[in-house]
PDB file of C-alpha atoms in Angstrom:
ATOM      1  CA  ASP A   7      26.664 139.434 228.376  1.00 96.00           C
ATOM      2  CA  THR A   8      23.609 137.625 229.666  1.00 97.00           C
ATOM      3  CA  GLY A   9      21.784 140.960 229.878  1.00 98.00           C
ATOM      4  CA  GLU A  10      22.131 144.503 228.655  1.00 98.00           C
ATOM      5  CA  VAL A  11      25.032 146.428 230.244  1.00 97.00           C
ATOM      6  CA  ILE A  12      23.866 148.128 233.445  1.00 96.00           C
ATOM      7  CA  VAL A  13      24.512 151.633 234.766  1.00 92.00           C
ATOM      8  CA  SER A  14      26.951 150.709 237.544  1.00 94.00           C
ATOM      9  CA  LYS A  15      29.147 148.603 235.257  1.00 95.00           C
ATOM     10  CA  TYR A  16      29.278 151.337 232.675  1.00 93.00           C
ATOM     11  CA  ARG A  17      30.045 153.983 235.313  1.00 91.00           C
ATOM     12  CA  ASN A  18      32.795 151.881 236.919  1.00 92.00           C
ATOM     13  CA  SER A  19      34.467 151.099 233.605  1.00 92.00           C
ATOM     14  CA  GLY A  20      36.317 154.408 233.456  1.00 86.00           C
ATOM     15  CA  VAL A  21      35.163 155.078 229.881  1.00 86.00           C
ATOM     16  CA  ALA A  22      31.795 156.642 230.712  1.00 77.00           C
ATOM     17  CA  ARG A  23      31.060 159.877 228.928  1.00 65.00           C
ATOM     18  CA  GLN A  24      27.418 160.815 228.976  1.00 55.00           C
ATOM     19  CA  ILE A  25      26.222 163.723 226.848  1.00 52.00           C
ATOM     20  CA  VAL A  26      23.298 165.428 228.536  1.00 51.00           C
ATOM     21  CA  ASP A  27      20.705 166.946 226.234  1.00 52.00           C
ATOM     22  CA  PRO A  28      18.419 169.427 228.065  1.00 50.00           C
ATOM     23  CA  PHE A  29      15.653 168.522 225.612  1.00 49.00           C
ATOM     24  CA  PHE A  30      15.261 165.167 227.395  1.00 48.00           C
ATOM     25  CA  ALA A  31      15.969 166.382 230.932  1.00 49.00           C
ATOM     26  CA  SER A  32      13.326 165.906 233.594  1.00 50.00           C
ATOM     27  CA  HIS A  33      14.460 167.021 237.026  1.00 46.00           C
ATOM     28  CA  ASP A  34      11.696 165.192 238.855  1.00 50.00           C
ATOM     29  CA  ASP A  35      12.880 161.878 237.435  1.00 58.00           C
ATOM     30  CA  PRO A  36      14.519 159.799 240.201  1.00 62.00           C
ATOM     31  CA  ASN A  37      17.210 158.790 237.708  1.00 60.00           C
ATOM     32  CA  ASP A  38      18.126 162.433 237.100  1.00 58.00           C
ATOM     33  CA  SER A  39      21.005 162.778 239.544  1.00 56.00           C
ATOM     34  CA  GLY A  40      24.668 163.532 239.007  1.00 57.00           C
ATOM     35  CA  GLY A  41      24.439 163.587 235.251  1.00 55.00           C
ATOM     36  CA  SER A  42      21.500 161.516 234.022  1.00 59.00           C
ATOM     37  CA  SER A  43      18.788 162.969 231.836  1.00 57.00           C
ATOM     38  CA  GLY A  44      15.113 162.088 232.165  1.00 64.00           C
ATOM     39  CA  THR A  45      14.487 158.536 231.018  1.00 74.00           C
ATOM     40  CA  CYS A  46      18.195 158.180 230.265  1.00 80.00           C
ATOM     41  CA  THR A  47      19.368 155.942 233.106  1.00 86.00           C
ATOM     42  CA  PHE A  48      23.025 156.871 233.497  1.00 84.00           C
ATOM     43  CA  SER A  49      24.245 158.899 236.456  1.00 81.00           C
ATOM     44  CA  SER A  50      27.853 159.885 237.091  1.00 79.00           C
ATOM     45  CA  LYS A  51      27.377 159.285 240.829  1.00 81.00           C
ATOM     46  CA  PRO A  52      25.771 156.206 242.418  1.00 85.00           C
ATOM     47  CA  ILE A  53      22.067 156.629 243.212  1.00 84.00           C
ATOM     48  CA  GLY A  54      21.533 153.204 244.719  1.00 87.00           C
ATOM     49  CA  GLU A  55      19.268 150.322 243.808  1.00 90.00           C
ATOM     50  CA  PRO A  56      17.378 149.625 241.713  1.00 90.00           C
ATOM     51  CA  TYR A  57      18.660 152.498 239.559  1.00 89.00           C
ATOM     52  CA  ASP A  58      22.308 151.417 239.399  1.00 92.00           C
ATOM     53  CA  SER A  59      21.211 148.002 238.089  1.00 95.00           C
ATOM     54  CA  LEU A  60      19.059 149.360 235.266  1.00 94.00           C
ATOM     55  CA  PRO A  61      20.407 148.842 231.745  1.00 95.00           C
ATOM     56  CA  VAL A  62      22.254 151.902 230.529  1.00 92.00           C
ATOM     57  CA  ASN A  63      20.776 153.694 227.512  1.00 88.00           C
ATOM     58  CA  CYS A  64      21.188 156.978 225.601  1.00 82.00           C
ATOM     59  CA  LEU A  65      24.695 156.103 224.407  1.00 84.00           C
ATOM     60  CA  THR A  66      26.013 156.458 220.889  1.00 82.00           C
ATOM     61  CA  TRP A  67      27.219 153.389 219.029  1.00 87.00           C
ATOM     62  CA  GLN A  68      30.799 154.509 219.486  1.00 85.00           C
ATOM     63  CA  ALA A  69      30.425 154.975 223.247  1.00 86.00           C
ATOM     64  CA  ALA A  70      28.919 151.493 223.565  1.00 91.00           C
ATOM     65  CA  ARG A  71      31.711 149.981 221.507  1.00 92.00           C
ATOM     66  CA  ASN A  72      34.393 151.797 223.528  1.00 91.00           C
ATOM     67  CA  TYR A  73      33.044 150.158 226.677  1.00 94.00           C
ATOM     68  CA  CYS A  74      33.083 146.664 225.180  1.00 96.00           C
ATOM     69  CA  GLN A  75      36.588 147.101 223.783  1.00 95.00           C
ATOM     70  CA  SER A  76      37.845 148.293 227.181  1.00 94.00           C
ATOM     71  CA  LEU A  77      36.962 144.798 228.422  1.00 94.00           C
ATOM     72  CA  GLY A  78      38.699 143.018 225.553  1.00 94.00           C
ATOM     73  CA  ALA A  79      35.347 142.355 223.898  1.00 96.00           C
ATOM     74  CA  ASP A  80      33.220 144.072 221.242  1.00 96.00           C
ATOM     75  CA  LEU A  81      29.615 144.554 220.248  1.00 96.00           C
ATOM     76  CA  PRO A  82      28.070 141.336 218.898  1.00 96.00           C
ATOM     77  CA  THR A  83      27.734 141.086 215.147  1.00 93.00           C
ATOM     78  CA  GLU A  84      24.261 141.361 213.688  1.00 91.00           C
ATOM     79  CA  ALA A  85      24.322 137.663 212.740  1.00 89.00           C
ATOM     80  CA  GLN A  86      25.420 136.589 216.221  1.00 92.00           C
ATOM     81  CA  TRP A  87      22.691 138.672 217.830  1.00 95.00           C
ATOM     82  CA  GLU A  88      19.955 137.250 215.592  1.00 93.00           C
ATOM     83  CA  TYR A  89      21.208 133.689 216.047  1.00 92.00           C
ATOM     84  CA  VAL A  90      20.752 133.952 219.812  1.00 95.00           C
ATOM     85  CA  ALA A  91      17.514 135.985 219.627  1.00 97.00           C
ATOM     86  CA  GLY A  92      16.012 133.280 217.410  1.00 96.00           C
ATOM     87  CA  ASP A  93      16.645 130.655 220.115  1.00 96.00           C
ATOM     88  CA  LEU A  94      19.610 129.254 218.144  1.00 94.00           C
ATOM     89  CA  ALA A  95      17.056 127.883 215.678  1.00 92.00           C
ATOM     90  CA  SER A  96      15.742 130.793 213.548  1.00 91.00           C
ATOM     91  CA  SER A  97      12.593 131.064 215.669  1.00 96.00           C
ATOM     92  CA  THR A  98      10.414 134.145 215.279  1.00 97.00           C
ATOM     93  CA  TYR A  99      10.842 135.062 218.962  1.00 98.00           C
ATOM     94  CA  PRO A 100      13.308 133.984 221.668  1.00 98.00           C
ATOM     95  CA  TRP A 101      10.583 131.703 223.087  1.00 97.00           C
ATOM     96  CA  GLY A 102       9.492 130.200 219.751  1.00 97.00           C
ATOM     97  CA  GLU A 103       6.525 130.957 217.508  1.00 97.00           C
ATOM     98  CA  ASP A 104       3.759 132.010 219.944  1.00 96.00           C
ATOM     99  CA  GLU A 105       2.586 135.573 219.461  1.00 96.00           C
ATOM    100  CA  PRO A 106       3.780 137.773 222.367  1.00 96.00           C
ATOM    101  CA  THR A 107       1.734 138.635 225.419  1.00 96.00           C
ATOM    102  CA  CYS A 108       2.504 141.462 227.834  1.00 96.00           C
ATOM    103  CA  ALA A 109       4.032 139.018 230.319  1.00 97.00           C
ATOM    104  CA  ASP A 110       6.487 137.596 227.772  1.00 98.00           C
ATOM    105  CA  ALA A 111       8.704 140.673 227.353  1.00 98.00           C
ATOM    106  CA  VAL A 112       9.000 144.364 228.272  1.00 97.00           C
ATOM    107  CA  PHE A 113       7.299 146.263 225.435  1.00 96.00           C
ATOM    108  CA  ALA A 114       4.265 148.413 224.459  1.00 94.00           C
ATOM    109  CA  ARG A 115       4.493 150.533 227.619  1.00 92.00           C
ATOM    110  CA  PHE A 116       4.667 154.053 226.232  1.00 85.00           C
ATOM    111  CA  ILE A 117       1.413 154.811 224.433  1.00 76.00           C
ATOM    112  CA  PRO A 118      -1.612 152.684 223.498  1.00 73.00           C
ATOM    113  CA  THR A 119      -0.446 150.251 220.850  1.00 72.00           C
ATOM    114  CA  ILE A 120      -2.061 147.677 218.582  1.00 75.00           C
ATOM    115  CA  PRO A 121      -2.675 144.801 219.155  1.00 83.00           C
ATOM    116  CA  LEU A 122      -1.426 145.063 222.759  1.00 90.00           C
ATOM    117  CA  ASN A 123      -1.223 147.884 225.285  1.00 93.00           C
ATOM    118  CA  CYS A 124       0.972 146.775 228.175  1.00 95.00           C
ATOM    119  CA  ASN A 125       0.545 150.024 230.118  1.00 93.00           C
ATOM    120  CA  PRO A 126      -3.212 150.697 229.998  1.00 90.00           C
ATOM    121  CA  THR A 127      -3.077 153.458 232.635  1.00 90.00           C
ATOM    122  CA  ASN A 128      -0.142 155.164 230.858  1.00 88.00           C
ATOM    123  CA  ASP A 129       1.856 155.082 234.111  1.00 88.00           C
ATOM    124  CA  ASN A 130       4.992 157.211 233.699  1.00 83.00           C
ATOM    125  CA  ALA A 131       6.898 154.805 235.942  1.00 82.00           C
ATOM    126  CA  LEU A 132       6.769 152.277 233.098  1.00 87.00           C
ATOM    127  CA  HIS A 133       8.178 154.705 230.515  1.00 86.00           C
ATOM    128  CA  ASN A 134      11.732 153.423 230.830  1.00 87.00           C
ATOM    129  CA  PRO A 135      13.735 150.191 230.788  1.00 92.00           C
ATOM    130  CA  THR A 136      13.417 147.753 233.676  1.00 94.00           C
ATOM    131  CA  LEU A 137      15.761 145.472 235.567  1.00 96.00           C
ATOM    132  CA  ALA A 138      17.088 142.563 233.506  1.00 97.00           C
ATOM    133  CA  GLY A 139      14.777 139.623 232.975  1.00 97.00           C
ATOM    134  CA  GLY A 140      11.447 141.426 233.334  1.00 95.00           C
ATOM    135  CA  GLY A 141       9.876 139.341 230.558  1.00 97.00           C
ATOM    136  CA  VAL A 142       9.081 135.814 231.692  1.00 97.00           C
ATOM    137  CA  ARG A 143       9.771 134.253 228.261  1.00 98.00           C
ATOM    138  CA  ASP A 144      12.266 136.753 226.858  1.00 98.00           C
ATOM    139  CA  ARG A 145      15.233 134.476 227.460  1.00 98.00           C
ATOM    140  CA  VAL A 146      17.330 131.915 225.614  1.00 98.00           C
ATOM    141  CA  LEU A 147      19.364 129.195 227.315  1.00 96.00           C
ATOM    142  CA  VAL A 148      22.942 129.003 226.003  1.00 93.00           C
ATOM    143  CA  GLY A 149      24.803 126.289 227.879  1.00 91.00           C
ATOM    144  CA  SER A 150      24.034 126.944 231.528  1.00 92.00           C
ATOM    145  CA  SER A 151      23.364 130.678 231.039  1.00 94.00           C
ATOM    146  CA  ALA A 152      20.042 132.383 230.328  1.00 97.00           C
ATOM    147  CA  ILE A 153      20.472 135.264 227.877  1.00 98.00           C
ATOM    148  CA  VAL A 154      17.662 137.727 228.665  1.00 98.00           C
ATOM    149  CA  ASP A 155      15.933 140.766 227.124  1.00 98.00           C
ATOM    150  CA  LEU A 156      16.644 139.961 223.485  1.00 98.00           C
ATOM    151  CA  ALA A 157      13.112 140.773 222.333  1.00 98.00           C
ATOM    152  CA  GLY A 158      12.292 143.713 224.591  1.00 97.00           C
ATOM    153  CA  ASN A 159      13.397 146.111 227.359  1.00 97.00           C
ATOM    154  CA  LEU A 160      15.888 147.972 225.128  1.00 95.00           C
ATOM    155  CA  ARG A 161      16.842 147.814 221.488  1.00 94.00           C
ATOM    156  CA  GLU A 162      20.562 147.061 221.154  1.00 96.00           C
ATOM    157  CA  TRP A 163      23.511 148.346 219.180  1.00 94.00           C
ATOM    158  CA  VAL A 164      25.384 145.714 217.163  1.00 95.00           C
ATOM    159  CA  LEU A 165      28.731 145.875 215.388  1.00 94.00           C
ATOM    160  CA  ASP A 166      27.735 146.043 211.741  1.00 92.00           C
ATOM    161  CA  ASP A 167      27.301 149.003 209.457  1.00 91.00           C
ATOM    162  CA  PHE A 168      23.811 148.963 207.962  1.00 90.00           C
ATOM    163  CA  ALA A 169      23.510 147.216 204.598  1.00 87.00           C
ATOM    164  CA  PRO A 170      20.209 146.281 202.907  1.00 83.00           C
ATOM    165  CA  GLN A 171      19.447 142.594 202.634  1.00 77.00           C
ATOM    166  CA  GLY A 172      20.421 141.506 199.142  1.00 78.00           C
ATOM    167  CA  SER A 173      23.601 143.595 199.137  1.00 81.00           C
ATOM    168  CA  THR A 174      27.079 142.101 198.767  1.00 81.00           C
ATOM    169  CA  CYS A 175      27.425 141.758 202.517  1.00 80.00           C
ATOM    170  CA  TRP A 176      24.474 139.356 202.599  1.00 75.00           C
ATOM    171  CA  SER A 177      25.529 137.173 199.646  1.00 76.00           C
ATOM    172  CA  ALA A 178      26.394 134.296 202.013  1.00 71.00           C
ATOM    173  CA  PRO A 179      24.076 132.645 204.570  1.00 68.00           C
ATOM    174  CA  LEU A 180      23.806 134.217 208.011  1.00 59.00           C
ATOM    175  CA  SER A 181      25.570 131.204 209.517  1.00 66.00           C
ATOM    176  CA  THR A 182      28.822 132.519 208.023  1.00 74.00           C
ATOM    177  CA  ASP A 183      28.639 135.425 210.507  1.00 77.00           C
ATOM    178  CA  PRO A 184      29.368 138.281 208.108  1.00 78.00           C
ATOM    179  CA  VAL A 185      30.418 141.669 209.482  1.00 85.00           C
ATOM    180  CA  CYS A 186      29.122 144.413 207.207  1.00 86.00           C
ATOM    181  CA  VAL A 187      31.470 147.361 206.715  1.00 86.00           C
ATOM    182  CA  THR A 188      30.167 150.085 204.408  1.00 83.00           C
ATOM    183  CA  LYS A 189      32.227 153.075 205.641  1.00 79.00           C
ATOM    184  CA  GLY A 190      29.043 155.074 206.138  1.00 79.00           C
ATOM    185  CA  ASP A 191      27.458 156.539 209.277  1.00 82.00           C
ATOM    186  CA  ASP A 192      24.516 154.117 209.341  1.00 87.00           C
ATOM    187  CA  VAL A 193      24.784 151.204 211.772  1.00 90.00           C
ATOM    188  CA  VAL A 194      22.398 148.488 212.888  1.00 91.00           C
ATOM    189  CA  VAL A 195      20.178 148.385 215.960  1.00 93.00           C
ATOM    190  CA  ARG A 196      18.409 145.117 216.766  1.00 95.00           C
ATOM    191  CA  GLY A 197      15.402 144.083 218.829  1.00 95.00           C
ATOM    192  CA  ALA A 198      12.637 146.085 220.457  1.00 95.00           C
ATOM    193  CA  SER A 199      12.216 148.178 223.604  1.00 94.00           C
ATOM    194  CA  TRP A 200       9.695 149.063 226.303  1.00 93.00           C
ATOM    195  CA  HIS A 201       8.512 151.734 223.851  1.00 90.00           C
ATOM    196  CA  ASP A 202       7.780 149.455 220.873  1.00 91.00           C
ATOM    197  CA  GLN A 203       4.757 147.560 219.599  1.00 92.00           C
ATOM    198  CA  ALA A 204       4.507 143.769 219.518  1.00 94.00           C
ATOM    199  CA  SER A 205       5.539 143.351 215.876  1.00 92.00           C
ATOM    200  CA  PHE A 206       9.019 144.707 216.667  1.00 94.00           C
ATOM    201  CA  LEU A 207       9.802 141.811 219.019  1.00 96.00           C
ATOM    202  CA  ARG A 208      10.662 139.463 216.142  1.00 97.00           C
ATOM    203  CA  ALA A 209      14.273 138.245 216.154  1.00 96.00           C
ATOM    204  CA  ALA A 210      14.635 139.442 212.553  1.00 93.00           C
ATOM    205  CA  THR A 211      13.673 143.077 213.284  1.00 93.00           C
ATOM    206  CA  ARG A 212      16.304 145.578 212.092  1.00 91.00           C
ATOM    207  CA  HIS A 213      16.616 149.324 212.648  1.00 89.00           C
ATOM    208  CA  ILE A 214      18.988 151.938 211.233  1.00 86.00           C
ATOM    209  CA  GLY A 215      20.940 154.066 213.688  1.00 85.00           C
ATOM    210  CA  LYS A 216      23.682 156.689 213.395  1.00 81.00           C
ATOM    211  CA  LYS A 217      27.147 156.005 214.795  1.00 80.00           C
ATOM    212  CA  ASN A 218      27.410 159.281 216.626  1.00 69.00           C
ATOM    213  CA  GLY A 219      23.858 160.487 216.941  1.00 65.00           C
ATOM    214  CA  GLU A 220      22.167 163.131 214.860  1.00 58.00           C
ATOM    215  CA  VAL A 221      21.455 166.826 215.159  1.00 54.00           C
ATOM    216  CA  ASP A 222      17.863 167.946 214.655  1.00 54.00           C
ATOM    217  CA  GLU A 223      18.369 171.394 213.149  1.00 52.00           C
ATOM    218  CA  THR A 224      14.694 172.313 213.472  1.00 55.00           C
ATOM    219  CA  ALA A 225      14.422 171.525 217.175  1.00 50.00           C
ATOM    220  CA  GLN A 226      18.079 172.486 217.781  1.00 47.00           C
ATOM    221  CA  THR A 227      18.661 169.338 219.796  1.00 50.00           C
ATOM    222  CA  TRP A 228      21.085 166.443 219.622  1.00 48.00           C
ATOM    223  CA  SER A 229      19.698 162.914 219.736  1.00 52.00           C
ATOM    224  CA  TYR A 230      21.722 160.112 221.337  1.00 49.00           C
ATOM    225  CA  TYR A 231      20.371 157.769 218.709  1.00 54.00           C
ATOM    226  CA  TYR A 232      18.680 158.486 215.418  1.00 49.00           C
ATOM    227  CA  ASP A 233      16.475 155.917 213.721  1.00 50.00           C
ATOM    228  CA  ASP A 234      15.820 156.777 210.075  1.00 44.00           C
ATOM    229  CA  TYR A 235      12.400 155.140 210.357  1.00 45.00           C
ATOM    230  CA  GLN A 236      11.151 156.637 213.603  1.00 47.00           C
ATOM    231  CA  ASN A 237      13.576 159.366 214.733  1.00 46.00           C
ATOM    232  CA  THR A 238      13.521 157.638 218.109  1.00 51.00           C
ATOM    233  CA  PRO A 239      15.669 159.199 220.851  1.00 55.00           C
ATOM    234  CA  GLY A 240      18.227 157.129 222.701  1.00 75.00           C
ATOM    235  CA  HIS A 241      16.196 156.133 225.741  1.00 82.00           C
ATOM    236  CA  THR A 242      15.054 153.090 223.718  1.00 88.00           C
ATOM    237  CA  VAL A 243      18.567 151.786 222.955  1.00 90.00           C
ATOM    238  CA  GLY A 244      21.114 149.894 225.063  1.00 93.00           C
ATOM    239  CA  PHE A 245      23.742 147.273 224.292  1.00 95.00           C
ATOM    240  CA  ARG A 246      25.591 144.160 225.406  1.00 98.00           C
ATOM    241  CA  CYS A 247      29.097 142.884 224.690  1.00 98.00           C
ATOM    242  CA  ALA A 248      30.451 139.663 223.192  1.00 95.00           C
ATOM    243  CA  LEU A 249      33.887 138.098 223.248  1.00 88.00           C
ATOM    244  CA  ARG A 250      35.533 137.972 219.846  1.00 71.00           C
ATOM    245  CA  GLY A 251      37.576 135.442 217.928  1.00 62.00           C
ATOM    246  CA  SER A 252      39.081 132.599 219.933  1.00 47.00           C
ATOM    247  CA  GLN A 253      38.368 134.098 223.345  1.00 39.00           C
TER     248      GLN A 253
END
């Protein structure tokens, strides 16, 4: 996919199953119609543009993978994702080595961040993902196609189970395209989102997620996505699909 999977495509796939958590619900959110929840963009009924063209978020790893497999595809491997995000050349960012500015990608829009604050008025309208291609340099040309939003907009699920660098899975160079399978519940999330600070935009940034979300017993809520480092809810995570094998 040249961009993150959007709401209308996910809805029309026939595999959509959105779990609504009242903890994240906000009934004055224009996205909150027919099943969506606050800054979670999905709705079971069409709302119209631009909402139906926003990237879908708040899905578990398994739900994202089910969608890709319904199309004869799958989630990209971690190595594939990083290869593209590094501009096919192990660059620090999709656009090369320049440190990011607010115009380059969609990031740092939630709270004041260091070194950049890309939402200085703390406008709630910017507290969610945007239409594809909102960052002027967050794109990589592959053949005749521009692959967009690899650094920012939403973090993205990838296929691999999480394994620390230096483990058996990483004994060969990344160019061998390993697929890590550890039989645990931890999986990999790559990239950064509208919520994240500039340092997360690096192509090598890795996060730990849970395949099927996580229950917060203290708050008695269920999170669409659980990051062991930040306990970040799922409105920061989307996905894209990749064809597999000889396809």
